[in-house]
Short mmCIF file of C-alpha atoms in Angstrom, two decimals:
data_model
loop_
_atom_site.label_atom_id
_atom_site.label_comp_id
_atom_site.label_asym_id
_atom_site.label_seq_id
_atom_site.Cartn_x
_atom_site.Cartn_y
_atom_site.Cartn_z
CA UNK A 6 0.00 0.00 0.00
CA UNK A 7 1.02 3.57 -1.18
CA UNK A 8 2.88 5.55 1.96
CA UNK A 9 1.40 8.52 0.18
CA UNK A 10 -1.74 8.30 1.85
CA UNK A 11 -2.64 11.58 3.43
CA UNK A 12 -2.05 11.17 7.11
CA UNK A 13 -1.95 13.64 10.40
CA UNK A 14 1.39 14.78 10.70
CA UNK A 15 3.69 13.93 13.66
CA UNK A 16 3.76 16.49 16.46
CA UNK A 17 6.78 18.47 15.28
CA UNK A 18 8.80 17.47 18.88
CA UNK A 19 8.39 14.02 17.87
CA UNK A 20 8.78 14.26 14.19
CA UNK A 21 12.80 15.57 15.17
CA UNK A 22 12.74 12.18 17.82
CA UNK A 23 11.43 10.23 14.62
CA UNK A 24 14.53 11.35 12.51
CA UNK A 25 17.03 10.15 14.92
CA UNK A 26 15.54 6.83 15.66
CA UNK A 27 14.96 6.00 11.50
CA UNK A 28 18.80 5.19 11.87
CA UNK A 29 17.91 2.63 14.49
CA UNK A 30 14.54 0.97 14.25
CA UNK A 31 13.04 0.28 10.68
CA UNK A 32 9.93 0.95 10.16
CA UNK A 33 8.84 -2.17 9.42
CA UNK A 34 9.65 -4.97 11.21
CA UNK A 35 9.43 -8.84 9.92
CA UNK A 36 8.98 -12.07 11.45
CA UNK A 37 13.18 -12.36 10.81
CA UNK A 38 13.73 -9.34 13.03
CA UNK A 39 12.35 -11.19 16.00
CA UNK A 40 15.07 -12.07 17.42
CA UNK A 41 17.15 -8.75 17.33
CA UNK A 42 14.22 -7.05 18.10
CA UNK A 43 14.16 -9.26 21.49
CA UNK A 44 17.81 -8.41 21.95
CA UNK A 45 17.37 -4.48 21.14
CA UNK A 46 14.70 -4.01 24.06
CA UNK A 47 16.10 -1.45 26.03
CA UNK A 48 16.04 -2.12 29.88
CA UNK A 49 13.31 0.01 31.07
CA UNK A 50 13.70 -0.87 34.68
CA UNK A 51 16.81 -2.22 36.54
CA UNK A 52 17.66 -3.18 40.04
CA UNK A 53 19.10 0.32 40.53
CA UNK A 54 16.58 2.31 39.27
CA UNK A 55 13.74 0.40 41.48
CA UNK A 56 16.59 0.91 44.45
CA UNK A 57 16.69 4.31 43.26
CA UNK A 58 13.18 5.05 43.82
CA UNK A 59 12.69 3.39 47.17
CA UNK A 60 11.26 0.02 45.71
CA UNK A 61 11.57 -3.68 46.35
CA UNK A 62 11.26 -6.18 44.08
CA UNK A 63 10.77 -10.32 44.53
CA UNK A 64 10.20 -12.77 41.77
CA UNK A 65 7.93 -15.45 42.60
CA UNK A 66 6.99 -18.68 40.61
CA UNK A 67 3.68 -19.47 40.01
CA UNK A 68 1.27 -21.53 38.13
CA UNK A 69 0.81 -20.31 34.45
CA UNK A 70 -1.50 -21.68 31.17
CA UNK A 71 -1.97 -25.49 31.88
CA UNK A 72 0.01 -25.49 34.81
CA UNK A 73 3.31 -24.62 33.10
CA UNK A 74 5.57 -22.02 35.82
CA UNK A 75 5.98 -18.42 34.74
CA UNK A 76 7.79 -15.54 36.91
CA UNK A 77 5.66 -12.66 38.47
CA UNK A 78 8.02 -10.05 40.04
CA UNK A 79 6.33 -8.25 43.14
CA UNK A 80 6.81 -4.62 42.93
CA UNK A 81 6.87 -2.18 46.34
CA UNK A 82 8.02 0.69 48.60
CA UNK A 83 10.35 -0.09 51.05
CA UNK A 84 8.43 1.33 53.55
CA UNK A 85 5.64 -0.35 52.54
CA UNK A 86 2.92 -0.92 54.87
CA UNK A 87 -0.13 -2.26 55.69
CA UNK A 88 -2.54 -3.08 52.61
CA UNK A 89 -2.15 -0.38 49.35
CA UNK A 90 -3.91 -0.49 46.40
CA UNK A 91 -2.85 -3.04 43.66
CA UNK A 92 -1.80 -2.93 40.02
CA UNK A 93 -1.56 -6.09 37.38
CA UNK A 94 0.83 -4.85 34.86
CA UNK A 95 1.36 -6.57 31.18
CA UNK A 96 4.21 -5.62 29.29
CA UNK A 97 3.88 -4.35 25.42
CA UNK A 98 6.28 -5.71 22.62
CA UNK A 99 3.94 -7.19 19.91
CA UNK A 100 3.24 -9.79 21.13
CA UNK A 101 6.65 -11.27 19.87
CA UNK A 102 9.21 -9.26 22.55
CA UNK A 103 9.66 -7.18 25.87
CA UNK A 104 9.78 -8.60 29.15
CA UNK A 105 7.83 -8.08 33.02
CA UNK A 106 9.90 -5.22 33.05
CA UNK A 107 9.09 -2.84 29.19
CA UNK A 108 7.51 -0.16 30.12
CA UNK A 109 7.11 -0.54 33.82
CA UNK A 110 8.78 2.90 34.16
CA UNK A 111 5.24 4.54 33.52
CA UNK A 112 3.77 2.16 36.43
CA UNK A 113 6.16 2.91 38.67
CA UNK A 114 5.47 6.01 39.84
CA UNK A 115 2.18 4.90 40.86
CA UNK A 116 3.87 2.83 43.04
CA UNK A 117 5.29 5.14 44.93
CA UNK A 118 2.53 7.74 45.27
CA UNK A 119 0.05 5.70 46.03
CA UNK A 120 2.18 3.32 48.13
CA UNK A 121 0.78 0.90 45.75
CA UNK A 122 1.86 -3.17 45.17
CA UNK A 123 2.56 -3.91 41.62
CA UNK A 124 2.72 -7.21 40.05
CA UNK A 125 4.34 -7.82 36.50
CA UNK A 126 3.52 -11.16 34.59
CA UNK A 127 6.60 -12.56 32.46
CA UNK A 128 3.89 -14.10 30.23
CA UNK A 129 5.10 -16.18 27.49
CA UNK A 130 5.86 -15.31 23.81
CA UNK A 131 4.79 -15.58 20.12
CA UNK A 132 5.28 -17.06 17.53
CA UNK A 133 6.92 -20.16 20.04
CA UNK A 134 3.70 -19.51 22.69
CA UNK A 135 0.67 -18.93 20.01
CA UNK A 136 -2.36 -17.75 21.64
CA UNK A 137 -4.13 -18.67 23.68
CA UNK A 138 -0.63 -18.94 25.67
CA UNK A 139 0.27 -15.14 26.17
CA UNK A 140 -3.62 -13.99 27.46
CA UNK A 141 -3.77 -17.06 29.46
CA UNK A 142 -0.86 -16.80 31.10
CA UNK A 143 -1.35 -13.16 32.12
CA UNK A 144 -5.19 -14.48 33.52
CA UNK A 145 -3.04 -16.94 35.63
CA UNK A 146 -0.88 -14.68 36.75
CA UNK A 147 -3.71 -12.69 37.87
CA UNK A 148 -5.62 -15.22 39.62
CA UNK A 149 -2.43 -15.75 41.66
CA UNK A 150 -2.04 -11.92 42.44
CA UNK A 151 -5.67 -11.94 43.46
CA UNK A 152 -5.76 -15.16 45.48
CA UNK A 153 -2.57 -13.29 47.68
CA UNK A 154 -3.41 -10.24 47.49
CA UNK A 155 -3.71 -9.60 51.39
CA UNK A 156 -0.69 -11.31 51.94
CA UNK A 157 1.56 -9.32 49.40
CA UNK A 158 0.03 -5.86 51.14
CA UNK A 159 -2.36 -5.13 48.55
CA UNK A 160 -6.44 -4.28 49.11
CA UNK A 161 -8.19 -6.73 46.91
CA UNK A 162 -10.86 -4.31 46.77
CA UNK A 163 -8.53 -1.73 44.27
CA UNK A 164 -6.69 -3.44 41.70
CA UNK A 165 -6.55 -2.33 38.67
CA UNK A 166 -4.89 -3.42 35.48
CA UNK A 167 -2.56 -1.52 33.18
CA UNK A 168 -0.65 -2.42 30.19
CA UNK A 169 1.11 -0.82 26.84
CA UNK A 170 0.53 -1.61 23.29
CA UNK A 171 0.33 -5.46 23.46
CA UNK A 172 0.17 -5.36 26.87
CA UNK A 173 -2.87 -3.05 26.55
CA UNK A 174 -4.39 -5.48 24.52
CA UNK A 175 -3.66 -8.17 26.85
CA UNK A 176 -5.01 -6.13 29.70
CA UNK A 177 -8.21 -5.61 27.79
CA UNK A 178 -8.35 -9.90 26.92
CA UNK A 179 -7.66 -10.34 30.74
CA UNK A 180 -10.33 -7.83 31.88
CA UNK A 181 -12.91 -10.12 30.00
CA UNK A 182 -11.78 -12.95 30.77
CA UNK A 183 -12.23 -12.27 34.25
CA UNK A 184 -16.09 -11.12 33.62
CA UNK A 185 -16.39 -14.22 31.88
CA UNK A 186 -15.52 -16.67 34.43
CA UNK A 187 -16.33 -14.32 37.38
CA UNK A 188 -12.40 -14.13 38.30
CA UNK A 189 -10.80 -11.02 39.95
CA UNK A 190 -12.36 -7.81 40.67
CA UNK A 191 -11.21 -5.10 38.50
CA UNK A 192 -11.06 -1.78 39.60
CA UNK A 193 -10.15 -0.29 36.33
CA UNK A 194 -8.23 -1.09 33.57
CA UNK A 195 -5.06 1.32 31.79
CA UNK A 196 -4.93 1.02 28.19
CA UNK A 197 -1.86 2.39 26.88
CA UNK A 198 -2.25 2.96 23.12
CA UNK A 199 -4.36 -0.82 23.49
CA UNK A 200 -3.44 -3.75 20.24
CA UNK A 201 -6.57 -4.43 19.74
CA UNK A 202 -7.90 -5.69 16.32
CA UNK A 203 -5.82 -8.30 13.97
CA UNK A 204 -8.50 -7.48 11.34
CA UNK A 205 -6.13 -4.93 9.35
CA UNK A 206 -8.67 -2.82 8.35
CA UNK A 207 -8.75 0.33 9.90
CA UNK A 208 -8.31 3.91 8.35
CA UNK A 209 -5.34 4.37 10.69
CA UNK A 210 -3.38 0.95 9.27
CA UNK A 211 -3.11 2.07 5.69
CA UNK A 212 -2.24 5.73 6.40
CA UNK A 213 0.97 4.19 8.86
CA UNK A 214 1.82 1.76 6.58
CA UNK A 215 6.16 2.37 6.16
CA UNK A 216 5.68 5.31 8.46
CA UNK A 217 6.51 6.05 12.01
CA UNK A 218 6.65 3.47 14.98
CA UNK A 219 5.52 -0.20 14.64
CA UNK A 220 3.20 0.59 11.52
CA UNK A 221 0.86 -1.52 9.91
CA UNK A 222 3.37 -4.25 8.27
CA UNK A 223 4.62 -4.57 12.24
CA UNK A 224 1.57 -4.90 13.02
CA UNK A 225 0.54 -7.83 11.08
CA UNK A 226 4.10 -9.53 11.69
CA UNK A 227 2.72 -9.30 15.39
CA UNK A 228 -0.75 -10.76 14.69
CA UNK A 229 0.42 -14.08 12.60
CA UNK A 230 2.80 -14.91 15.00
CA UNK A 231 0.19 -14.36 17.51
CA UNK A 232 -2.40 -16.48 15.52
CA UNK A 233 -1.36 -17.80 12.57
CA UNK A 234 -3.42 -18.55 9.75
CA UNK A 235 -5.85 -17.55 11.82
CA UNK A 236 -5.07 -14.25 11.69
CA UNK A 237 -8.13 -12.08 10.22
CA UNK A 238 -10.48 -15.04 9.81
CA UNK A 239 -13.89 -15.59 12.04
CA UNK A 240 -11.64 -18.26 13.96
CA UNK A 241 -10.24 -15.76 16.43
CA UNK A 242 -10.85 -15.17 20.14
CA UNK A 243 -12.24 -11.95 21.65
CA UNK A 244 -9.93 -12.70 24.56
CA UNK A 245 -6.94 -12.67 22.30
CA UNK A 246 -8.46 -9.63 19.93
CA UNK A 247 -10.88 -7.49 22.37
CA UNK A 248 -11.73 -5.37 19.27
CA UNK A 249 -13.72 -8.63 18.43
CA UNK A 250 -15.92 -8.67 20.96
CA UNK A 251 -19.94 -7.87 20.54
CA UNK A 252 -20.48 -7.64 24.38
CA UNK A 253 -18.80 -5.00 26.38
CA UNK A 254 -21.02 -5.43 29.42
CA UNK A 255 -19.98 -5.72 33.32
CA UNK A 256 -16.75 -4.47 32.22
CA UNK A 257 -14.44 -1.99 34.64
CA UNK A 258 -14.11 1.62 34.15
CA UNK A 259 -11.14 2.51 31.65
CA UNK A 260 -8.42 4.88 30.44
CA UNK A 261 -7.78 4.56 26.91
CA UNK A 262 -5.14 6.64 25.04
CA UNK A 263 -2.95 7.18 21.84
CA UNK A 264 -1.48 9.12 19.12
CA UNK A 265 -3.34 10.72 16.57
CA UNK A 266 -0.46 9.46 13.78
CA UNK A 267 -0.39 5.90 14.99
CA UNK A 268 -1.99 2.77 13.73
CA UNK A 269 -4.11 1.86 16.69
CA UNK A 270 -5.66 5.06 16.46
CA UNK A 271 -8.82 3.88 15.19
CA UNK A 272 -9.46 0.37 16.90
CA UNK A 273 -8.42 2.05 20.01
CA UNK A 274 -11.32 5.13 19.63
CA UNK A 275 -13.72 2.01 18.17
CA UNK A 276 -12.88 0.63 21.40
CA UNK A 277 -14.06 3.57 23.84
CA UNK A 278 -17.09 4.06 21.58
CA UNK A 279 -17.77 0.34 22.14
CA UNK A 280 -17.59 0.58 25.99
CA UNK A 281 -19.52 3.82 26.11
CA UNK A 282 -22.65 1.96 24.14
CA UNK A 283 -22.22 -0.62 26.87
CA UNK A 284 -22.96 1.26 29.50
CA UNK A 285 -19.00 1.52 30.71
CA UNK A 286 -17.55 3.93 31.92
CA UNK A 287 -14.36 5.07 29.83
CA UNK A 288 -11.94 8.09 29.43
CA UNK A 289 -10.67 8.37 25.97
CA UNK A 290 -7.50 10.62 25.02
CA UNK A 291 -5.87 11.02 21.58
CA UNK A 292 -3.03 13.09 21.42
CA UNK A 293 -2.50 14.88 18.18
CA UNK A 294 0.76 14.12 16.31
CA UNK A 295 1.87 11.71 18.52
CA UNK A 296 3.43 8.09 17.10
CA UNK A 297 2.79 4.50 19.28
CA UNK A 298 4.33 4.83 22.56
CA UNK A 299 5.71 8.29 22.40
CA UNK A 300 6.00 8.68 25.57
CA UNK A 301 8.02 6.06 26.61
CA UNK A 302 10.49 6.63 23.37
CA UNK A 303 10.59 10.45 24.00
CA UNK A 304 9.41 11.22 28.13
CA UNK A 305 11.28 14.48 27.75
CA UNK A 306 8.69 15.86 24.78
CA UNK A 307 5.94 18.45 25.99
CA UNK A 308 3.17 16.05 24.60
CA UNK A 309 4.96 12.99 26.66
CA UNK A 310 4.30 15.24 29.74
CA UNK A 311 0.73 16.26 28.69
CA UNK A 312 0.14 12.16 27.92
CA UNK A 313 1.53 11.23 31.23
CA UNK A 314 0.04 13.89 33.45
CA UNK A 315 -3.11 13.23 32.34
CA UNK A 316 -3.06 9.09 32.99
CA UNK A 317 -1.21 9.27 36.22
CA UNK A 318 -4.11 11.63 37.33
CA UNK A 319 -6.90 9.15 36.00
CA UNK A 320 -4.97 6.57 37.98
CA UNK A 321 -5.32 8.66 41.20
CA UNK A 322 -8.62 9.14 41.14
CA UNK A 323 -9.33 5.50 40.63
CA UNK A 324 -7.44 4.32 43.09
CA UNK A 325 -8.96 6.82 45.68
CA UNK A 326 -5.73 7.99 47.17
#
């Protein structure tokens, strides 16, 4: 498809970020680059950054999809105390890369304001883990976060769920998966610039289609590891594609955001719109100019700030503290 399609432009902050990082990161990714892709993740979070901040951290084993072990690493102040509110975190990377700890620098600080107790599910990979492995995983991860909640300091009666990109996506499969089998109260949910749809046919896929971050050839590398052959038929779950799903019902309240020049622009405002008809509550925010996960790539941009003042305060008020 023709790159020429017209297209909002890129915030002009980020269009100078997108310059310098079109000598690093292609703009479209195949299933070949998997593995350097996995290698190229930067660290988001270390040992001395959580030290840094006044955190613990513990990884714990615990049952995943069939029974299989996965690591959860338990996330807190060191002055933690008593029982804080809880947060479920899923990490972004297409599906295909990242680890518990990509993008757990924008969870973090809820952490320490809210003397919060995060979890972070190291839930296993495409195209080796097809789905259903990487949604059910992140469920059973959950259900063990729930089922000790009191005993890792965390009220059972606020957890919420956040995640980026696939992660958001993920969050969004586990959040009905958990009204579909009456699992773990949900506060909320955080839907960072949510992977929603493998159906490839938005307005927003062919306009980013060789252009910007993780555009729409990404996109479908990410889905057909995910599923397969699969991939855009009728033969796909709505806990593995939440775009898919006809009932929206029962669901928690949630924070949905992205960039106006980004290919999950459109499933992502689909999604609000969908929530909204079902009666759920659901805070929508599209930043204009801004390319998938801007403000992780460039925190120091005025619209980062703008993008991350505005969750973090969405997150307060849900969490009540």
């Amino acid at each position: 498809m023709s790159v020429d399609i017209p297209r909002p432009p890129f915030d002009p902050e980020l269009e100078a970020v997108l310059a310098v990082l079109a000598d690093e990161i292609p703009p479209t990714l195949t299933s070949e680059m998997i593995p350097e892709l996995r290698r190229a993740m930067p660290k988001d979070v270390t040992d001395e950054t959580l030290d840094a901040s006044g955190l613990t951290r513990r990884d714990v084993t615990v049952p995943g999809y069939l029974g299989d072990e996965i690591t959860v690493s338990v996330i807190a102040r060191r002055d933690h105390q008593g029982r804080g509110p809880g947060i479920y975190h899923t990490h972004g990377g297409g599906m295909v890369a990242g680890d518990r700890f990509s993008g757990l620098s924008q969870a973090l600080p809820w952490v320490v304001e809210h003397d919060a107790v995060l979890v972070t599910v190291e839930y296993r990979l495409a195209p080796e883990h097809p789905d259903p492995y990487p949604v059910e995983d992140c469920y059973a991860g959950l259900l063990w976060t729930a089922a000790h909640a009191r005993d890792l300091g965390m009220d059972p009666d606020r957890l919420i769920i956040a995640g980026q990109s696939a992660g958001g996506g993920l969050a969004a499969g586990v959040a009905l998966l958990a009204r579909d089998r009456r699992g773990p109260a949900l506060t909320g949910q955080v839907l960072s610039y949510p992977m929603l749809d493998d159906r490839d046919r938005t307005v927003s896929s062919a306009q980013f289609d060789g252009a910007g971050v993780w555009d729409r050839g990404s996109n479908v590398m990410g889905w057909t590891a995910l599923l397969g052959e699969r991939r855009g038929t009728d033969d796909v779950s709505v806990y593995a594609a939440p775009a898919r799903a006809s009932d929206l019902t029962g669901l928690p309240p949630a924070f949905i955001d992205c960039g106006s020049a980004e290919v999950f622009r459109d499933e992502d405002v689909a999604y609000a719109t969908a929530l909204w008809h079902a009666g759920v509550q659901a805070e929508l925010h599209v930043w204009p100019g801004g390319f998938h996960g801007f403000d992780l790539t460039a925190p120091h941009t005025a619209l980062a700030h703008a993008m991350t003042d505005t969750r973090n305060a969405w997150v307060t008020r849900t969490l009540g503290s």
